[in-house]
Amino acid sequence: MAIHDLLVRLRRDYAALNPQVERIDALLAEAGEHVVHDHIALRTWGDPRCDIDVLARPFVRAGYRAAGAYRFAEKRLVARHFAHDDPDLPLVFVSELVLDPFSPGLQDMVRSLLAQVPEATFAAPDLCARGRPWQVAHADVEALRRESEYAAWLAAFGWRANHFTVAVHALARLGDLAALDEFLKARGLRLNGAGGEIKGSPAQGLEQSSTVADVVDVEFTDGTFAVPACYYEFARRWPGPDGRQFRGFIEGSADKIFESTDRRLVS
């Protein structure tokens, strides 16, 4: 699968789960802006069949290279981001849940989910866009949530984009993140205020904000439940001391994004 086709597929699926995406893009277009994506974020389990390397495989084959590594000890996550020489291609941020520190119950649940996945699926070049290939009960998702919001989201939604991020620095008129946030709030969009509406700072090279996730109906084996799905993120990058734009991620900021988004997993 060509990388552009994969990115289009990921965005189409993401926008279907997150109706506010099309609305925000339309509002920005009406304001004379052209949306460019800074990065996309993918999630997976810390299992060798579907770990970061596996999910990143189609991107690496398309010329992406590993460009940064991160560890979130409290959330028991590790992550890497991948970059391409083509400036029109977004960065790809892939995180995975480190399973060993969790309870036997959580580990057993993850094994039972992955046991439902055919071996051929793990080898599929589009694994990162396959969605949820297992059946799971909402009650089991709730049990996972008590240990890990990340695990609960992944169990509920599977392999797909957790979020896309608008490159605010690429906007012509709303290139200031605070101004963009006010623009969106004035039009009825709700932004995530946990830990502060804007995470990061110009001194750190990166500022980020995000919407509150849209709530969607998800089918589980024990019924259909309304579950917050994905959010839309906005990133403003700043130049570093060498004058070049910062192209990495702030570990503390990313950790806050995980926390503040995930706590709304189950309504």
mmCIF file of C-alpha atoms in Angstrom:
data_model
loop_
_atom_site.group_PDB
_atom_site.id
_atom_site.type_symbol
_atom_site.label_atom_id
_atom_site.label_comp_id
_atom_site.label_asym_id
_atom_site.label_seq_id
_atom_site.Cartn_x
_atom_site.Cartn_y
_atom_site.Cartn_z
ATOM 1 C CA MET A 1 0.000 0.000 0.000
ATOM 2 C CA ALA A 2 1.383 3.431 -1.001
ATOM 3 C CA ILE A 3 2.073 5.708 1.947
ATOM 4 C CA HIS A 4 -0.328 8.399 0.715
ATOM 5 C CA ASP A 5 -3.109 5.812 0.407
ATOM 6 C CA LEU A 6 -2.431 4.607 3.956
ATOM 7 C CA LEU A 7 -2.507 8.148 5.333
ATOM 8 C CA VAL A 8 -5.773 8.867 3.526
ATOM 9 C CA ARG A 9 -7.295 5.676 4.901
ATOM 10 C CA LEU A 10 -6.174 6.490 8.456
ATOM 11 C CA ARG A 11 -7.618 9.985 8.219
ATOM 12 C CA ARG A 12 -10.920 8.823 6.711
ATOM 13 C CA ASP A 13 -11.406 6.294 9.528
ATOM 14 C CA TYR A 14 -10.329 8.852 12.134
ATOM 15 C CA ALA A 15 -12.731 11.503 10.850
ATOM 16 C CA ALA A 16 -15.583 8.971 10.845
ATOM 17 C CA LEU A 17 -14.961 8.386 14.563
ATOM 18 C CA ASN A 18 -14.490 12.071 15.269
ATOM 19 C CA PRO A 19 -17.156 14.167 13.472
ATOM 20 C CA GLN A 20 -15.706 17.434 14.756
ATOM 21 C CA VAL A 21 -12.677 16.950 12.460
ATOM 22 C CA GLU A 22 -14.587 17.785 9.278
ATOM 23 C CA ARG A 23 -16.290 20.691 11.010
ATOM 24 C CA ILE A 24 -12.991 22.159 12.214
ATOM 25 C CA ASP A 25 -11.344 21.712 8.820
ATOM 26 C CA ALA A 26 -14.328 23.451 7.203
ATOM 27 C CA LEU A 27 -14.142 26.336 9.674
ATOM 28 C CA LEU A 28 -10.443 26.771 8.967
ATOM 29 C CA ALA A 29 -11.072 26.653 5.224
ATOM 30 C CA GLU A 30 -13.732 29.350 5.579
ATOM 31 C CA ALA A 31 -11.120 31.432 7.404
ATOM 32 C CA GLY A 32 -8.780 31.058 4.429
ATOM 33 C CA GLU A 33 -6.567 28.401 5.968
ATOM 34 C CA HIS A 34 -5.144 25.228 4.442
ATOM 35 C CA VAL A 35 -4.816 22.402 6.972
ATOM 36 C CA VAL A 36 -1.470 20.610 7.115
ATOM 37 C CA HIS A 37 -0.985 17.785 9.606
ATOM 38 C CA ASP A 38 2.021 17.953 11.902
ATOM 39 C CA HIS A 39 1.777 14.334 13.057
ATOM 40 C CA ILE A 40 -0.483 11.362 13.576
ATOM 41 C CA ALA A 41 -0.493 9.147 16.676
ATOM 42 C CA LEU A 42 -0.919 5.374 16.717
ATOM 43 C CA ARG A 43 -1.282 3.023 19.696
ATOM 44 C CA THR A 44 -0.497 -0.639 20.200
ATOM 45 C CA TRP A 45 0.278 -3.381 22.696
ATOM 46 C CA GLY A 46 3.796 -4.278 23.818
ATOM 47 C CA ASP A 47 3.638 -7.669 22.121
ATOM 48 C CA PRO A 48 6.256 -8.659 19.503
ATOM 49 C CA ARG A 49 3.497 -9.486 17.002
ATOM 50 C CA CYS A 50 2.160 -5.930 17.002
ATOM 51 C CA ASP A 51 4.688 -3.683 18.752
ATOM 52 C CA ILE A 52 6.009 -0.295 17.618
ATOM 53 C CA ASP A 53 8.289 -1.833 14.991
ATOM 54 C CA VAL A 54 5.392 -3.766 13.459
ATOM 55 C CA LEU A 55 3.014 -0.801 13.308
ATOM 56 C CA ALA A 56 5.761 1.445 11.930
ATOM 57 C CA ARG A 57 6.779 -1.041 9.218
ATOM 58 C CA PRO A 58 4.804 0.502 6.305
ATOM 59 C CA PHE A 59 6.124 3.944 7.183
ATOM 60 C CA VAL A 60 9.732 2.759 7.387
ATOM 61 C CA ARG A 61 9.359 0.989 4.050
ATOM 62 C CA ALA A 62 8.132 4.297 2.602
ATOM 63 C CA GLY A 63 11.252 6.134 3.760
ATOM 64 C CA TYR A 64 10.383 7.158 7.303
ATOM 65 C CA ARG A 65 13.189 6.841 9.860
ATOM 66 C CA ALA A 66 13.150 6.586 13.647
ATOM 67 C CA ALA A 67 13.831 10.069 14.993
ATOM 68 C CA GLY A 68 13.042 10.062 18.734
ATOM 69 C CA ALA A 69 12.353 7.705 21.639
ATOM 70 C CA TYR A 70 10.229 8.383 24.736
ATOM 71 C CA ARG A 71 9.302 6.659 27.976
ATOM 72 C CA PHE A 72 6.280 7.440 30.158
ATOM 73 C CA ALA A 73 6.998 5.535 33.357
ATOM 74 C CA GLU A 74 3.755 6.401 35.144
ATOM 75 C CA LYS A 75 1.610 5.294 32.211
ATOM 76 C CA ARG A 76 3.885 2.301 31.496
ATOM 77 C CA LEU A 77 4.310 3.384 27.905
ATOM 78 C CA VAL A 78 7.186 3.657 25.495
ATOM 79 C CA ALA A 79 7.017 5.507 22.184
ATOM 80 C CA ARG A 80 9.001 6.495 19.136
ATOM 81 C CA HIS A 81 8.402 9.012 16.436
ATOM 82 C CA PHE A 82 9.285 8.623 12.782
ATOM 83 C CA ALA A 83 10.094 11.347 10.263
ATOM 84 C CA HIS A 84 10.306 11.521 6.488
ATOM 85 C CA ASP A 85 12.527 13.785 4.380
ATOM 86 C CA ASP A 86 9.431 14.902 2.473
ATOM 87 C CA PRO A 87 8.210 17.928 4.468
ATOM 88 C CA ASP A 88 4.665 17.337 3.205
ATOM 89 C CA LEU A 89 4.437 14.028 5.074
ATOM 90 C CA PRO A 90 3.428 14.203 8.748
ATOM 91 C CA LEU A 91 5.521 12.823 11.573
ATOM 92 C CA VAL A 92 4.255 9.478 12.892
ATOM 93 C CA PHE A 93 4.167 8.958 16.681
ATOM 94 C CA VAL A 94 3.742 5.316 17.736
ATOM 95 C CA SER A 95 3.340 4.289 21.374
ATOM 96 C CA GLU A 96 2.943 0.882 23.008
ATOM 97 C CA LEU A 97 1.755 -0.337 26.384
ATOM 98 C CA VAL A 98 4.474 -2.187 28.333
ATOM 99 C CA LEU A 99 2.560 -5.190 29.656
ATOM 100 C CA ASP A 100 4.925 -6.772 32.201
ATOM 101 C CA PRO A 101 4.302 -4.266 35.042
ATOM 102 C CA PHE A 102 0.536 -4.808 34.932
ATOM 103 C CA SER A 103 -1.551 -7.356 36.819
ATOM 104 C CA PRO A 104 -1.952 -10.942 35.557
ATOM 105 C CA GLY A 105 -5.601 -10.079 34.897
ATOM 106 C CA LEU A 106 -4.779 -7.286 32.460
ATOM 107 C CA GLN A 107 -2.107 -9.362 30.765
ATOM 108 C CA ASP A 108 -4.514 -12.289 30.392
ATOM 109 C CA MET A 109 -7.145 -9.989 28.898
ATOM 110 C CA VAL A 110 -4.700 -8.626 26.327
ATOM 111 C CA ARG A 111 -3.593 -12.163 25.437
ATOM 112 C CA SER A 112 -7.233 -13.180 24.960
ATOM 113 C CA LEU A 113 -7.821 -10.226 22.621
ATOM 114 C CA LEU A 114 -4.723 -10.941 20.552
ATOM 115 C CA ALA A 115 -5.571 -14.653 20.417
ATOM 116 C CA GLN A 116 -8.602 -13.688 18.314
ATOM 117 C CA VAL A 117 -6.393 -12.073 15.655
ATOM 118 C CA PRO A 118 -5.403 -14.321 12.714
ATOM 119 C CA GLU A 119 -1.647 -14.608 12.242
ATOM 120 C CA ALA A 120 -1.961 -13.207 8.729
ATOM 121 C CA THR A 121 -3.418 -9.995 10.143
ATOM 122 C CA PHE A 122 -0.256 -9.285 12.144
ATOM 123 C CA ALA A 123 1.738 -9.434 8.901
ATOM 124 C CA ALA A 124 -0.628 -7.108 7.025
ATOM 125 C CA PRO A 125 1.085 -3.913 5.835
ATOM 126 C CA ASP A 126 -1.976 -1.921 6.900
ATOM 127 C CA LEU A 127 -2.202 -3.352 10.439
ATOM 128 C CA CYS A 128 -2.142 0.167 11.880
ATOM 129 C CA ALA A 129 -5.413 0.919 10.052
ATOM 130 C CA ARG A 130 -7.280 -2.361 10.668
ATOM 131 C CA GLY A 131 -9.402 -1.089 13.549
ATOM 132 C CA ARG A 132 -10.592 -3.548 16.209
ATOM 133 C CA PRO A 133 -10.225 -7.166 15.031
ATOM 134 C CA TRP A 134 -11.385 -8.741 18.300
ATOM 135 C CA GLN A 135 -14.671 -9.027 20.175
ATOM 136 C CA VAL A 136 -14.714 -7.540 23.658
ATOM 137 C CA ALA A 137 -17.310 -6.771 26.325
ATOM 138 C CA HIS A 138 -17.786 -3.241 27.590
ATOM 139 C CA ALA A 139 -17.500 -4.697 31.105
ATOM 140 C CA ASP A 140 -14.013 -5.966 30.235
ATOM 141 C CA VAL A 141 -13.044 -2.569 28.835
ATOM 142 C CA GLU A 142 -14.163 -1.066 32.145
ATOM 143 C CA ALA A 143 -12.010 -3.575 34.021
ATOM 144 C CA LEU A 144 -9.009 -2.591 31.910
ATOM 145 C CA ARG A 145 -9.730 1.087 32.517
ATOM 146 C CA ARG A 146 -9.241 0.600 36.250
ATOM 147 C CA GLU A 147 -5.601 -0.215 35.549
ATOM 148 C CA SER A 148 -4.904 1.672 32.334
ATOM 149 C CA GLU A 149 -6.983 4.158 30.369
ATOM 150 C CA TYR A 150 -4.667 3.522 27.426
ATOM 151 C CA ALA A 151 -5.386 -0.229 27.508
ATOM 152 C CA ALA A 152 -9.129 0.442 27.679
ATOM 153 C CA TRP A 153 -9.073 2.778 24.653
ATOM 154 C CA LEU A 154 -7.015 0.312 22.634
ATOM 155 C CA ALA A 155 -9.280 -2.593 23.575
ATOM 156 C CA ALA A 156 -12.353 -0.579 22.556
ATOM 157 C CA PHE A 157 -11.035 0.837 19.270
ATOM 158 C CA GLY A 158 -8.118 -1.314 18.107
ATOM 159 C CA TRP A 159 -5.457 -0.243 15.627
ATOM 160 C CA ARG A 160 -6.285 3.128 14.112
ATOM 161 C CA ALA A 161 -5.198 6.743 14.513
ATOM 162 C CA ASN A 162 -5.749 7.968 18.042
ATOM 163 C CA HIS A 163 -5.399 11.512 16.805
ATOM 164 C CA PHE A 164 -4.250 13.714 13.954
ATOM 165 C CA THR A 165 -2.568 17.012 14.747
ATOM 166 C CA VAL A 166 -2.936 20.279 12.841
ATOM 167 C CA ALA A 167 0.361 22.103 12.203
ATOM 168 C CA VAL A 168 -0.562 25.508 13.617
ATOM 169 C CA HIS A 169 2.752 27.016 12.474
ATOM 170 C CA ALA A 170 1.678 26.259 8.885
ATOM 171 C CA LEU A 171 -1.526 28.339 9.176
ATOM 172 C CA ALA A 172 -1.462 31.725 7.456
ATOM 173 C CA ARG A 173 -3.822 33.720 9.709
ATOM 174 C CA LEU A 174 -4.255 31.638 12.857
ATOM 175 C CA GLY A 175 -0.631 30.664 13.414
ATOM 176 C CA ASP A 176 -0.778 31.621 17.086
ATOM 177 C CA LEU A 177 -2.074 28.695 19.139
ATOM 178 C CA ALA A 178 -3.903 30.858 21.685
ATOM 179 C CA ALA A 179 -5.641 32.706 18.840
ATOM 180 C CA LEU A 180 -6.622 29.429 17.194
ATOM 181 C CA ASP A 181 -8.018 28.119 20.481
ATOM 182 C CA GLU A 182 -10.140 31.254 20.891
ATOM 183 C CA PHE A 183 -11.308 30.956 17.279
ATOM 184 C CA LEU A 184 -12.504 27.403 17.897
ATOM 185 C CA LYS A 185 -14.143 28.122 21.261
ATOM 186 C CA ALA A 186 -16.011 31.075 19.784
ATOM 187 C CA ARG A 187 -17.563 28.605 17.344
ATOM 188 C CA GLY A 188 -18.727 26.188 20.004
ATOM 189 C CA LEU A 189 -15.814 23.722 20.116
ATOM 190 C CA ARG A 190 -14.770 22.412 23.532
ATOM 191 C CA LEU A 191 -11.066 22.255 24.274
ATOM 192 C CA ASN A 192 -9.308 20.051 26.785
ATOM 193 C CA GLY A 193 -8.438 22.210 29.786
ATOM 194 C CA ALA A 194 -6.960 19.505 32.035
ATOM 195 C CA GLY A 195 -3.443 20.513 32.997
ATOM 196 C CA GLY A 196 -3.889 23.827 31.182
ATOM 197 C CA GLU A 197 -5.398 24.441 27.788
ATOM 198 C CA ILE A 198 -1.969 24.839 26.157
ATOM 199 C CA LYS A 199 0.725 22.298 27.015
ATOM 200 C CA GLY A 200 4.385 23.024 26.369
ATOM 201 C CA SER A 201 5.923 26.426 25.626
ATOM 202 C CA PRO A 202 7.936 28.322 23.004
ATOM 203 C CA ALA A 203 11.047 27.753 25.134
ATOM 204 C CA GLN A 204 10.469 23.992 24.838
ATOM 205 C CA GLY A 205 9.961 24.309 21.099
ATOM 206 C CA LEU A 206 6.401 22.980 21.091
ATOM 207 C CA GLU A 207 2.940 24.091 22.219
ATOM 208 C CA GLN A 208 -0.100 21.812 21.975
ATOM 209 C CA SER A 209 -3.811 21.944 22.647
ATOM 210 C CA SER A 210 -6.660 19.601 21.767
ATOM 211 C CA THR A 211 -10.407 19.246 21.623
ATOM 212 C CA VAL A 212 -12.486 17.092 23.913
ATOM 213 C CA ALA A 213 -13.092 13.729 22.240
ATOM 214 C CA ASP A 214 -16.345 13.148 20.385
ATOM 215 C CA VAL A 215 -18.614 10.510 21.941
ATOM 216 C CA VAL A 216 -19.623 7.705 19.568
ATOM 217 C CA ASP A 217 -21.690 4.537 19.891
ATOM 218 C CA VAL A 218 -19.505 1.424 19.959
ATOM 219 C CA GLU A 219 -20.770 -2.142 19.747
ATOM 220 C CA PHE A 220 -19.493 -4.559 22.379
ATOM 221 C CA THR A 221 -20.488 -8.154 23.068
ATOM 222 C CA ASP A 222 -22.677 -6.979 25.956
ATOM 223 C CA GLY A 223 -24.384 -4.119 24.135
ATOM 224 C CA THR A 224 -23.812 -0.743 22.503
ATOM 225 C CA PHE A 225 -22.293 1.966 24.658
ATOM 226 C CA ALA A 226 -21.449 5.638 24.112
ATOM 227 C CA VAL A 227 -17.677 5.999 24.334
ATOM 228 C CA PRO A 228 -15.435 9.033 23.725
ATOM 229 C CA ALA A 229 -13.328 8.110 20.703
ATOM 230 C CA CYS A 230 -10.703 10.492 19.347
ATOM 231 C CA TYR A 231 -9.736 14.117 19.693
ATOM 232 C CA TYR A 232 -8.250 16.684 17.308
ATOM 233 C CA GLU A 233 -4.917 18.156 18.332
ATOM 234 C CA PHE A 234 -3.163 21.400 17.404
ATOM 235 C CA ALA A 235 0.611 21.883 17.581
ATOM 236 C CA ARG A 236 2.667 25.054 17.226
ATOM 237 C CA ARG A 237 6.372 24.392 16.709
ATOM 238 C CA TRP A 238 9.051 26.962 17.482
ATOM 239 C CA PRO A 239 12.678 27.294 16.343
ATOM 240 C CA GLY A 240 15.426 26.116 18.669
ATOM 241 C CA PRO A 241 18.694 27.897 19.561
ATOM 242 C CA ASP A 242 20.131 26.856 16.193
ATOM 243 C CA GLY A 243 17.260 28.566 14.392
ATOM 244 C CA ARG A 244 15.780 25.311 13.111
ATOM 245 C CA GLN A 245 12.229 24.330 13.903
ATOM 246 C CA PHE A 246 11.915 21.817 16.745
ATOM 247 C CA ARG A 247 10.812 18.493 15.245
ATOM 248 C CA GLY A 248 10.510 16.300 18.318
ATOM 249 C CA PHE A 249 8.008 15.855 21.137
ATOM 250 C CA ILE A 250 8.026 16.964 24.751
ATOM 251 C CA GLU A 251 7.779 13.929 26.976
ATOM 252 C CA GLY A 252 5.888 15.680 29.774
ATOM 253 C CA SER A 253 3.477 17.300 27.345
ATOM 254 C CA ALA A 254 2.734 14.024 25.597
ATOM 255 C CA ASP A 255 2.168 12.347 28.956
ATOM 256 C CA LYS A 256 -0.414 14.989 29.870
ATOM 257 C CA ILE A 257 -2.134 14.494 26.520
ATOM 258 C CA PHE A 258 -2.446 10.765 27.190
ATOM 259 C CA GLU A 259 -3.797 11.364 30.698
ATOM 260 C CA SER A 260 -6.220 14.169 30.034
ATOM 261 C CA THR A 261 -7.723 12.503 26.973
ATOM 262 C CA ASP A 262 -7.981 8.990 28.294
ATOM 263 C CA ARG A 263 -9.787 9.747 31.537
ATOM 264 C CA ARG A 264 -12.926 10.338 29.486
ATOM 265 C CA LEU A 265 -12.825 6.888 27.901
ATOM 266 C CA VAL A 266 -15.996 5.520 29.443
ATOM 267 C CA SER A 267 -18.954 7.776 30.060
#
